[in-house]
PDB file of C-alpha atoms in Angstrom:
ATOM      1  CA  MET A   1     -14.816 -20.151 -33.196  1.00 56.00           C
ATOM      2  CA  ASP A   2     -14.313 -20.915 -37.005  1.00 64.00           C
ATOM      3  CA  PRO A   3     -10.742 -22.405 -37.361  1.00 64.00           C
ATOM      4  CA  VAL A   4      -9.455 -20.495 -40.091  1.00 57.00           C
ATOM      5  CA  LEU A   5     -10.549 -17.155 -38.232  1.00 59.00           C
ATOM      6  CA  LEU A   6      -8.593 -18.616 -35.250  1.00 58.00           C
ATOM      7  CA  LYS A   7      -5.717 -19.495 -37.238  1.00 62.00           C
ATOM      8  CA  LEU A   8      -5.777 -15.973 -38.844  1.00 59.00           C
ATOM      9  CA  ALA A   9      -6.491 -13.978 -35.247  1.00 58.00           C
ATOM     10  CA  LEU A  10      -3.626 -15.899 -33.886  1.00 58.00           C
ATOM     11  CA  GLY A  11      -1.404 -15.345 -36.622  1.00 59.00           C
ATOM     12  CA  GLY A  12      -1.889 -11.406 -35.954  1.00 61.00           C
ATOM     13  CA  ILE A  13      -1.113 -11.434 -32.380  1.00 70.00           C
ATOM     14  CA  ALA A  14       1.693 -12.952 -33.514  1.00 64.00           C
ATOM     15  CA  PHE A  15       3.010 -10.824 -35.825  1.00 63.00           C
ATOM     16  CA  LEU A  16       2.308  -7.859 -33.386  1.00 66.00           C
ATOM     17  CA  VAL A  17       4.240  -9.433 -30.922  1.00 65.00           C
ATOM     18  CA  CYS A  18       6.862  -9.709 -33.164  1.00 67.00           C
ATOM     19  CA  ILE A  19       6.814  -5.840 -34.477  1.00 75.00           C
ATOM     20  CA  GLY A  20       6.707  -4.862 -30.768  1.00 69.00           C
ATOM     21  CA  LEU A  21       9.464  -7.034 -29.809  1.00 72.00           C
ATOM     22  CA  LEU A  22      11.450  -5.795 -32.723  1.00 71.00           C
ATOM     23  CA  PHE A  23      10.715  -2.160 -31.752  1.00 69.00           C
ATOM     24  CA  GLY A  24      11.614  -3.298 -28.154  1.00 67.00           C
ATOM     25  CA  ILE A  25      15.032  -4.329 -29.206  1.00 72.00           C
ATOM     26  CA  GLY A  26      15.532  -0.983 -31.431  1.00 65.00           C
ATOM     27  CA  LEU A  27      14.954   1.160 -28.891  1.00 67.00           C
ATOM     28  CA  ALA A  28      16.930  -0.423 -26.212  1.00 64.00           C
ATOM     29  CA  LEU A  29      19.799  -0.327 -28.691  1.00 65.00           C
ATOM     30  CA  ALA A  30      19.681   3.167 -29.507  1.00 60.00           C
ATOM     31  CA  ALA A  31      19.409   4.106 -25.936  1.00 57.00           C
ATOM     32  CA  GLN A  32      22.535   2.107 -24.970  1.00 62.00           C
ATOM     33  CA  LYS A  33      24.138   3.826 -28.268  1.00 59.00           C
ATOM     34  CA  PHE A  34      23.255   7.201 -27.344  1.00 57.00           C
ATOM     35  CA  ALA A  35      22.881   7.564 -23.597  1.00 50.00           C
ATOM     36  CA  VAL A  36      24.325  10.513 -21.894  1.00 54.00           C
ATOM     37  CA  GLU A  37      26.665   9.512 -18.895  1.00 61.00           C
ATOM     38  CA  ALA A  38      25.389  11.758 -16.104  1.00 71.00           C
ATOM     39  CA  ASN A  39      27.873  13.758 -14.215  1.00 86.00           C
ATOM     40  CA  PRO A  40      27.904  13.147 -10.714  1.00 91.00           C
ATOM     41  CA  LYS A  41      28.830  16.929 -10.025  1.00 91.00           C
ATOM     42  CA  VAL A  42      25.562  18.176 -11.018  1.00 92.00           C
ATOM     43  CA  GLU A  43      24.044  15.623  -7.933  1.00 93.00           C
ATOM     44  CA  GLU A  44      26.831  17.375  -5.895  1.00 93.00           C
ATOM     45  CA  VAL A  45      25.983  20.380  -6.805  1.00 93.00           C
ATOM     46  CA  LEU A  46      22.295  19.983  -6.117  1.00 92.00           C
ATOM     47  CA  GLU A  47      22.835  19.142  -2.680  1.00 93.00           C
ATOM     48  CA  VAL A  48      24.717  22.407  -1.914  1.00 93.00           C
ATOM     49  CA  LEU A  49      22.120  24.625  -3.754  1.00 92.00           C
ATOM     50  CA  ALA A  50      19.381  26.289  -1.249  1.00 89.00           C
ATOM     51  CA  GLY A  51      16.230  24.193  -2.919  1.00 89.00           C
ATOM     52  CA  ALA A  52      14.052  27.024  -3.157  1.00 86.00           C
ATOM     53  CA  GLN A  53      12.944  26.264  -6.879  1.00 87.00           C
ATOM     54  CA  CYS A  54      12.877  30.086  -7.270  1.00 86.00           C
ATOM     55  CA  GLY A  55      14.056  30.469 -11.067  1.00 84.00           C
ATOM     56  CA  GLY A  56      16.259  33.466 -10.027  1.00 82.00           C
ATOM     57  CA  CYS A  57      18.954  31.766 -11.753  1.00 86.00           C
ATOM     58  CA  GLY A  58      17.051  32.084 -14.936  1.00 83.00           C
ATOM     59  CA  TYR A  59      17.200  28.245 -15.511  1.00 89.00           C
ATOM     60  CA  PRO A  60      14.262  25.942 -14.739  1.00 88.00           C
ATOM     61  CA  GLY A  61      14.754  25.179 -11.282  1.00 89.00           C
ATOM     62  CA  CYS A  62      17.848  23.892  -9.215  1.00 92.00           C
ATOM     63  CA  GLU A  63      18.191  20.947 -11.100  1.00 92.00           C
ATOM     64  CA  GLY A  64      18.452  23.314 -14.572  1.00 92.00           C
ATOM     65  CA  TYR A  65      21.014  25.657 -12.779  1.00 92.00           C
ATOM     66  CA  ALA A  66      23.097  22.448 -11.427  1.00 92.00           C
ATOM     67  CA  GLU A  67      22.931  20.873 -14.850  1.00 93.00           C
ATOM     68  CA  ALA A  68      24.275  24.382 -17.001  1.00 92.00           C
ATOM     69  CA  VAL A  69      27.087  25.393 -14.113  1.00 93.00           C
ATOM     70  CA  VAL A  70      28.479  21.959 -14.189  1.00 93.00           C
ATOM     71  CA  ASN A  71      28.039  21.857 -18.288  1.00 92.00           C
ATOM     72  CA  ASP A  72      28.938  24.921 -19.408  1.00 91.00           C
ATOM     73  CA  PRO A  73      32.143  26.309 -18.516  1.00 89.00           C
ATOM     74  CA  ASP A  74      30.812  30.219 -19.000  1.00 85.00           C
ATOM     75  CA  VAL A  75      27.652  29.970 -16.437  1.00 89.00           C
ATOM     76  CA  PRO A  76      28.689  31.761 -13.142  1.00 88.00           C
ATOM     77  CA  THR A  77      28.440  29.834  -9.739  1.00 89.00           C
ATOM     78  CA  ASN A  78      26.964  32.909  -8.129  1.00 87.00           C
ATOM     79  CA  LEU A  79      23.725  32.722  -9.525  1.00 87.00           C
ATOM     80  CA  CYS A  80      22.103  31.175  -6.255  1.00 89.00           C
ATOM     81  CA  PHE A  81      20.691  33.853  -4.975  1.00 84.00           C
ATOM     82  CA  PRO A  82      18.784  32.411  -1.539  1.00 86.00           C
ATOM     83  CA  GLY A  83      22.383  30.776  -1.362  1.00 86.00           C
ATOM     84  CA  LYS A  84      24.144  33.875  -1.468  1.00 82.00           C
ATOM     85  CA  ALA A  85      28.185  34.057  -1.099  1.00 83.00           C
ATOM     86  CA  ALA A  86      28.130  30.539   0.750  1.00 87.00           C
ATOM     87  CA  VAL A  87      26.857  28.560  -1.847  1.00 90.00           C
ATOM     88  CA  ALA A  88      28.646  29.920  -4.662  1.00 89.00           C
ATOM     89  CA  GLU A  89      31.991  29.024  -2.948  1.00 90.00           C
ATOM     90  CA  ALA A  90      30.427  25.647  -2.715  1.00 92.00           C
ATOM     91  CA  VAL A  91      29.492  25.351  -6.199  1.00 92.00           C
ATOM     92  CA  ALA A  92      33.092  26.873  -7.141  1.00 92.00           C
ATOM     93  CA  GLU A  93      35.019  23.959  -5.559  1.00 92.00           C
ATOM     94  CA  ILE A  94      32.621  21.615  -6.839  1.00 93.00           C
ATOM     95  CA  THR A  95      33.020  22.762 -10.640  1.00 93.00           C
ATOM     96  CA  GLY A  96      36.645  24.081 -10.452  1.00 92.00           C
ATOM     97  CA  LYS A  97      35.647  27.353 -11.335  1.00 89.00           C
ATOM     98  CA  LYS A  98      36.692  30.733 -10.295  1.00 84.00           C
ATOM     99  CA  VAL A  99      35.078  31.360  -6.370  1.00 75.00           C
ATOM    100  CA  GLY A 100      32.668  34.304  -7.024  1.00 60.00           C
ATOM    101  CA  GLY A 101      30.107  35.272  -4.221  1.00 54.00           C
ATOM    102  CA  ALA A 102      26.483  35.972  -4.823  1.00 57.00           C
ATOM    103  CA  ALA A 103      25.634  39.675  -5.347  1.00 64.00           C
ATOM    104  CA  ASN A 104      23.824  40.892  -2.065  1.00 81.00           C
ATOM    105  CA  ILE A 105      20.627  42.616  -3.971  1.00 87.00           C
ATOM    106  CA  ILE A 106      17.320  43.456  -3.148  1.00 92.00           C
ATOM    107  CA  ALA A 107      13.990  43.821  -5.007  1.00 94.00           C
ATOM    108  CA  SER A 108      12.754  47.444  -4.698  1.00 94.00           C
ATOM    109  CA  VAL A 109       9.499  49.455  -5.823  1.00 95.00           C
ATOM    110  CA  ARG A 110      10.146  52.083  -8.130  1.00 95.00           C
ATOM    111  CA  CYS A 111       6.684  53.762  -7.216  1.00 96.00           C
ATOM    112  CA  SER A 112       5.716  56.560  -5.184  1.00 94.00           C
ATOM    113  CA  ARG A 113       2.061  56.796  -6.134  1.00 95.00           C
ATOM    114  CA  ILE A 114       0.789  57.070  -2.275  1.00 94.00           C
ATOM    115  CA  ASP A 115       3.166  59.831  -1.297  1.00 94.00           C
ATOM    116  CA  GLY A 116       2.269  61.493  -4.909  1.00 95.00           C
ATOM    117  CA  GLY A 117      -1.567  61.370  -4.058  1.00 96.00           C
ATOM    118  CA  VAL A 118      -2.080  59.354  -7.575  1.00 97.00           C
ATOM    119  CA  GLY A 119      -5.861  59.172  -8.219  1.00 96.00           C
ATOM    120  CA  GLN A 120      -7.609  56.343 -10.002  1.00 94.00           C
ATOM    121  CA  LYS A 121      -8.857  57.023 -13.483  1.00 93.00           C
ATOM    122  CA  TYR A 122     -11.760  54.162 -12.664  1.00 92.00           C
ATOM    123  CA  GLN A 123     -12.956  51.779 -10.220  1.00 91.00           C
ATOM    124  CA  TYR A 124     -11.709  48.083 -11.329  1.00 91.00           C
ATOM    125  CA  LEU A 125     -13.718  45.558 -11.374  1.00 89.00           C
ATOM    126  CA  GLY A 126     -12.394  41.719 -12.654  1.00 88.00           C
ATOM    127  CA  TYR A 127     -10.048  39.343 -12.062  1.00 89.00           C
ATOM    128  CA  GLU A 128      -7.923  40.400  -8.676  1.00 92.00           C
ATOM    129  CA  THR A 129      -4.877  40.267 -10.123  1.00 96.00           C
ATOM    130  CA  CYS A 130      -2.265  43.205 -11.700  1.00 96.00           C
ATOM    131  CA  ALA A 131      -1.747  41.160 -14.738  1.00 95.00           C
ATOM    132  CA  GLY A 132      -5.321  41.507 -15.225  1.00 94.00           C
ATOM    133  CA  ALA A 133      -6.047  44.771 -14.347  1.00 95.00           C
ATOM    134  CA  SER A 134      -3.383  45.873 -16.632  1.00 95.00           C
ATOM    135  CA  LEU A 135      -5.284  44.979 -19.849  1.00 93.00           C
ATOM    136  CA  ALA A 136      -7.833  47.275 -18.548  1.00 90.00           C
ATOM    137  CA  PHE A 137      -6.945  50.509 -20.281  1.00 91.00           C
ATOM    138  CA  GLY A 138      -3.047  50.099 -18.441  1.00 91.00           C
ATOM    139  CA  GLY A 139      -4.845  49.519 -15.242  1.00 94.00           C
ATOM    140  CA  PRO A 140      -6.854  51.873 -12.766  1.00 95.00           C
ATOM    141  CA  GLN A 141      -3.934  54.212 -11.678  1.00 96.00           C
ATOM    142  CA  GLU A 142      -4.225  58.206 -13.085  1.00 96.00           C
ATOM    143  CA  CYS A 143      -0.096  57.134 -13.935  1.00 96.00           C
ATOM    144  CA  SER A 144       0.051  54.621 -16.394  1.00 94.00           C
ATOM    145  CA  TYR A 145       3.369  53.668 -14.532  1.00 96.00           C
ATOM    146  CA  ALA A 146       2.276  52.872 -11.039  1.00 97.00           C
ATOM    147  CA  CYS A 147       1.954  49.851  -9.511  1.00 97.00           C
ATOM    148  CA  ILE A 148      -1.559  48.454  -9.221  1.00 96.00           C
ATOM    149  CA  GLY A 149      -1.061  47.147  -5.912  1.00 96.00           C
ATOM    150  CA  LEU A 150      -2.923  43.673  -6.444  1.00 96.00           C
ATOM    151  CA  GLY A 151      -0.084  41.985  -5.484  1.00 96.00           C
ATOM    152  CA  ASP A 152       1.051  39.589  -7.957  1.00 97.00           C
ATOM    153  CA  CYS A 153       4.357  40.383  -6.665  1.00 97.00           C
ATOM    154  CA  VAL A 154       3.222  39.215  -3.375  1.00 97.00           C
ATOM    155  CA  ALA A 155       2.211  36.109  -4.855  1.00 95.00           C
ATOM    156  CA  SER A 156       5.215  35.387  -6.632  1.00 93.00           C
ATOM    157  CA  CYS A 157       7.609  35.705  -3.608  1.00 93.00           C
ATOM    158  CA  PRO A 158       8.363  32.197  -2.779  1.00 88.00           C
ATOM    159  CA  PHE A 159      10.196  33.522   0.376  1.00 89.00           C
ATOM    160  CA  GLY A 160       6.763  35.394   1.705  1.00 92.00           C
ATOM    161  CA  ALA A 161       8.932  38.780   1.305  1.00 94.00           C
ATOM    162  CA  ILE A 162       6.798  40.969   0.006  1.00 96.00           C
ATOM    163  CA  THR A 163       3.365  42.348   1.889  1.00 96.00           C
ATOM    164  CA  LEU A 164       0.601  44.376   0.963  1.00 96.00           C
ATOM    165  CA  GLU A 165      -0.279  47.999   3.160  1.00 94.00           C
ATOM    166  CA  ASN A 166      -3.057  50.467   1.465  1.00 92.00           C
ATOM    167  CA  ALA A 167      -2.500  48.179  -1.531  1.00 93.00           C
ATOM    168  CA  TYR A 168       0.972  49.074  -1.589  1.00 96.00           C
ATOM    169  CA  PRO A 169       4.346  46.335  -2.096  1.00 96.00           C
ATOM    170  CA  VAL A 170       6.364  46.847   1.151  1.00 95.00           C
ATOM    171  CA  ILE A 171       9.627  44.767   0.550  1.00 94.00           C
ATOM    172  CA  ASP A 172      10.986  42.672   3.789  1.00 94.00           C
ATOM    173  CA  ALA A 173      14.965  43.206   3.558  1.00 90.00           C
ATOM    174  CA  ALA A 174      15.394  40.651   6.551  1.00 88.00           C
ATOM    175  CA  LYS A 175      13.634  37.906   4.216  1.00 90.00           C
ATOM    176  CA  CYS A 176      14.264  39.097   0.460  1.00 92.00           C
ATOM    177  CA  VAL A 177      17.075  37.012  -1.207  1.00 87.00           C
ATOM    178  CA  GLY A 178      16.986  39.199  -4.945  1.00 88.00           C
ATOM    179  CA  CYS A 179      15.845  36.537  -6.875  1.00 88.00           C
ATOM    180  CA  GLY A 180      13.815  38.518  -9.110  1.00 89.00           C
ATOM    181  CA  SER A 181      10.260  36.655  -9.186  1.00 91.00           C
ATOM    182  CA  CYS A 182       8.519  39.575  -8.207  1.00 94.00           C
ATOM    183  CA  MET A 183      10.434  41.548 -10.839  1.00 94.00           C
ATOM    184  CA  ARG A 184       9.091  39.285 -13.602  1.00 93.00           C
ATOM    185  CA  ALA A 185       5.534  38.725 -11.903  1.00 95.00           C
ATOM    186  CA  CYS A 186       4.971  42.680 -12.237  1.00 97.00           C
ATOM    187  CA  PRO A 187       3.534  43.997 -15.208  1.00 97.00           C
ATOM    188  CA  LYS A 188       3.968  47.535 -14.967  1.00 96.00           C
ATOM    189  CA  LYS A 189       7.779  46.671 -14.004  1.00 95.00           C
ATOM    190  CA  VAL A 190       7.836  48.926 -11.196  1.00 96.00           C
ATOM    191  CA  ILE A 191      10.501  46.440  -9.054  1.00 96.00           C
ATOM    192  CA  GLU A 192      13.669  46.701  -9.938  1.00 94.00           C
ATOM    193  CA  LEU A 193      16.814  44.666  -7.995  1.00 93.00           C
ATOM    194  CA  ILE A 194      19.301  47.086  -6.683  1.00 93.00           C
ATOM    195  CA  PRO A 195      22.491  46.077  -4.447  1.00 91.00           C
ATOM    196  CA  LEU A 196      22.006  45.987  -0.357  1.00 89.00           C
ATOM    197  CA  LYS A 197      24.840  48.725  -0.009  1.00 89.00           C
ATOM    198  CA  ALA A 198      23.379  51.205  -2.607  1.00 92.00           C
ATOM    199  CA  ARG A 199      23.589  54.486  -1.934  1.00 93.00           C
ATOM    200  CA  VAL A 200      20.499  55.802  -3.121  1.00 94.00           C
ATOM    201  CA  TRP A 201      17.493  54.833  -5.298  1.00 91.00           C
ATOM    202  CA  VAL A 202      14.551  56.431  -7.280  1.00 93.00           C
ATOM    203  CA  PRO A 203      10.947  55.381  -6.706  1.00 94.00           C
ATOM    204  CA  CYS A 204       9.796  56.497 -10.111  1.00 96.00           C
ATOM    205  CA  SER A 205       9.102  54.248 -13.317  1.00 96.00           C
ATOM    206  CA  THR A 206       7.256  57.039 -15.252  1.00 96.00           C
ATOM    207  CA  HIS A 207       8.397  57.790 -18.939  1.00 95.00           C
ATOM    208  CA  ASP A 208       5.510  60.797 -19.123  1.00 96.00           C
ATOM    209  CA  PRO A 209       7.232  64.301 -20.138  1.00 94.00           C
ATOM    210  CA  GLY A 210       7.042  66.639 -17.162  1.00 94.00           C
ATOM    211  CA  LYS A 211       4.223  68.555 -17.572  1.00 95.00           C
ATOM    212  CA  THR A 212       2.087  65.156 -17.527  1.00 96.00           C
ATOM    213  CA  VAL A 213       3.784  64.291 -14.659  1.00 96.00           C
ATOM    214  CA  ARG A 214       3.297  67.432 -12.426  1.00 96.00           C
ATOM    215  CA  ALA A 215      -0.640  66.729 -12.843  1.00 96.00           C
ATOM    216  CA  LEU A 216      -1.287  63.122 -11.874  1.00 96.00           C
ATOM    217  CA  CYS A 217       2.209  62.966  -9.031  1.00 96.00           C
ATOM    218  CA  LYS A 218       3.610  65.264  -6.596  1.00 95.00           C
ATOM    219  CA  VAL A 219       6.703  63.494  -6.572  1.00 95.00           C
ATOM    220  CA  GLY A 220       6.908  61.883 -10.049  1.00 96.00           C
ATOM    221  CA  CYS A 221      10.647  62.353 -11.649  1.00 96.00           C
ATOM    222  CA  ILE A 222       9.940  65.256 -14.218  1.00 95.00           C
ATOM    223  CA  THR A 223      13.786  64.605 -15.930  1.00 94.00           C
ATOM    224  CA  CYS A 224      14.891  68.036 -15.213  1.00 94.00           C
ATOM    225  CA  LYS A 225      18.354  66.324 -15.299  1.00 95.00           C
ATOM    226  CA  MET A 226      19.493  68.304 -12.292  1.00 95.00           C
ATOM    227  CA  CYS A 227      20.628  65.120 -10.561  1.00 95.00           C
ATOM    228  CA  VAL A 228      22.759  63.900 -14.259  1.00 96.00           C
ATOM    229  CA  LYS A 229      24.754  67.437 -13.951  1.00 95.00           C
ATOM    230  CA  ALA A 230      25.468  67.131 -10.025  1.00 95.00           C
ATOM    231  CA  CYS A 231      26.402  63.571  -9.749  1.00 95.00           C
ATOM    232  CA  PRO A 232      30.160  63.852  -9.366  1.00 93.00           C
ATOM    233  CA  ALA A 233      30.595  60.275 -10.030  1.00 94.00           C
ATOM    234  CA  GLY A 234      28.561  60.282 -13.597  1.00 95.00           C
ATOM    235  CA  ALA A 235      26.509  57.454 -12.214  1.00 96.00           C
ATOM    236  CA  VAL A 236      22.854  59.033 -12.904  1.00 96.00           C
ATOM    237  CA  SER A 237      21.653  59.257 -16.744  1.00 96.00           C
ATOM    238  CA  VAL A 238      18.331  59.789 -18.247  1.00 95.00           C
ATOM    239  CA  GLU A 239      17.335  56.594 -20.722  1.00 93.00           C
ATOM    240  CA  ASN A 240      14.105  57.094 -22.537  1.00 92.00           C
ATOM    241  CA  ASP A 241      12.692  59.335 -20.169  1.00 92.00           C
ATOM    242  CA  LEU A 242      13.827  57.197 -16.855  1.00 95.00           C
ATOM    243  CA  VAL A 243      16.136  57.913 -14.726  1.00 95.00           C
ATOM    244  CA  ARG A 244      18.702  55.293 -13.925  1.00 95.00           C
ATOM    245  CA  ILE A 245      21.515  55.013 -11.525  1.00 96.00           C
ATOM    246  CA  ASP A 246      24.585  52.719 -12.415  1.00 96.00           C
ATOM    247  CA  HIS A 247      25.294  51.352  -8.912  1.00 94.00           C
ATOM    248  CA  GLU A 248      28.871  50.607  -9.250  1.00 92.00           C
ATOM    249  CA  LYS A 249      29.894  53.762 -10.452  1.00 94.00           C
ATOM    250  CA  CYS A 250      28.286  55.367  -7.373  1.00 94.00           C
ATOM    251  CA  LEU A 251      29.708  53.232  -4.990  1.00 92.00           C
ATOM    252  CA  ALA A 252      33.314  53.325  -6.744  1.00 93.00           C
ATOM    253  CA  TYR A 253      33.185  56.936  -6.547  1.00 93.00           C
ATOM    254  CA  GLY A 254      34.099  56.375  -2.875  1.00 85.00           C
ATOM    255  CA  PRO A 255      33.527  57.756   0.468  1.00 80.00           C
ATOM    256  CA  GLU A 256      33.859  61.000  -0.474  1.00 83.00           C
ATOM    257  CA  CYS A 257      30.351  61.282  -2.604  1.00 87.00           C
ATOM    258  CA  ASN A 258      27.937  64.044  -1.610  1.00 88.00           C
ATOM    259  CA  LEU A 259      24.904  62.703  -2.548  1.00 91.00           C
ATOM    260  CA  ALA A 260      24.523  65.557  -4.690  1.00 93.00           C
ATOM    261  CA  CYS A 261      21.763  64.126  -6.194  1.00 94.00           C
ATOM    262  CA  VAL A 262      19.460  63.888  -3.709  1.00 93.00           C
ATOM    263  CA  GLU A 263      20.003  67.502  -2.822  1.00 92.00           C
ATOM    264  CA  LYS A 264      19.829  69.011  -6.175  1.00 93.00           C
ATOM    265  CA  CYS A 265      16.365  67.109  -7.494  1.00 94.00           C
ATOM    266  CA  PRO A 266      13.439  69.409  -6.833  1.00 94.00           C
ATOM    267  CA  ARG A 267      10.698  66.906  -6.259  1.00 93.00           C
ATOM    268  CA  LYS A 268      13.248  65.271  -3.512  1.00 91.00           C
ATOM    269  CA  ILE A 269      12.483  61.779  -5.831  1.00 91.00           C
ATOM    270  CA  PHE A 270      16.473  60.365  -4.942  1.00 92.00           C
ATOM    271  CA  GLN A 271      16.429  58.436  -1.625  1.00 88.00           C
ATOM    272  CA  THR A 272      19.052  57.467   0.494  1.00 88.00           C
ATOM    273  CA  PHE A 273      19.166  53.726   0.859  1.00 78.00           C
ATOM    274  CA  GLN A 274      20.095  51.768   4.133  1.00 64.00           C
ATOM    275  CA  THR A 275      18.967  48.452   4.698  1.00 53.00           C
ATOM    276  CA  GLU A 276      21.024  47.511   7.868  1.00 42.00           C
ATOM    277  CA  GLY A 277      19.005  47.064  10.787  1.00 39.00           C
ATOM    278  CA  LYS A 278      15.846  47.272   8.724  1.00 44.00           C
ATOM    279  CA  LYS A 279      12.456  45.469   9.483  1.00 39.00           C
ATOM    280  CA  ALA A 280       9.334  44.599   7.720  1.00 35.00           C
ATOM    281  CA  GLY A 281       7.705  47.605   5.850  1.00 39.00           C
ATOM    282  CA  ASP A 282      10.930  49.819   5.898  1.00 46.00           C
ATOM    283  CA  LEU A 283      11.840  49.143   2.073  1.00 50.00           C
ATOM    284  CA  LYS A 284       8.977  51.505   0.328  1.00 48.00           C
ATOM    285  CA  ALA A 285       8.477  54.586  -1.367  1.00 42.00           C
ATOM    286  CA  ALA A 286       5.853  56.352   0.927  1.00 38.00           C
TER     287      ALA A 286
END
C-alpha cells in the first residue's frame, strides 16, 4: 500500500477514535450530572403489587404505577385492582400515604340483546373481532349499541374471567377483579364497572328513541324516566338518552330502599345485582 495513503488512513482512524472518545467522555459526564437517583420505595411497591400488568390502574404496567404512586403525592394507593384492599394498605404503608382500600368493583355487560330478541341486519364475514365488525356499518346487530359478541373482551381479560356463551360475554364473579381491560377493549362500550355491593344495574346501552328501541328489542330502555321519578334516593338519571345509576347515592340511602326503580320500569330492565355465591355464567343480562 502506498505509504502516503496508509498514513492518511491511520490518521483518519486516529481522528475517529479521538472523536468517539470525546463523545464518550461527554456522555458519561452528562449522565453523571443529570442522573436521577432511584427511589428504593419504587422497588418495595413493585414487590407488593399483584404483578398482573393489566393496566387497570391507568399506568403502563406495574412499574409505571409504582413510580407514580411513590413520586406523585396525588396518586392514590388503591389503584391495583387485582390486589384489592391488602395491596392498597401495603402501598400506603410504604409511601406514607393515607390508607385506602381498593374499591370492590366488577365488570358488567350493559346489553340484553339475547333476551330482547335483537336480530342481525347482515351476516358479517371478515376479521373475527368486535373492533373489525364494528367498522362495517356499526356492526351486524340491528341495535347499533348492542354487544357484537366476537370476544374482544374475552381476549383482553388477563384473568380469564370472561367466556362467550351463544356469542354473548359472561362474567365470572369469582375471577373478575375490576381491572377494566374488557371495558377498554369493547368498541361498543357496553361494559362498565360497578360496585360488587350494587343494588341494581341496567343492562342496556342504547341511545335510540323509544320508538326505535321498541322495534328492535323487547327489553331495551325506552327512556320513559319512570325510574328517575320513582327512585327515593335520586340515584337514577338519564344522560344523553342513557339511564345511569349513581351507586354511591343508591347505597347511601340505606337498607330502607324499596327498589322502586325495579318495580316501576315498564320493560323490567332494572335488575337486582347480587354477586355473593355467584359462579361463572351468573352475571349476564340474558
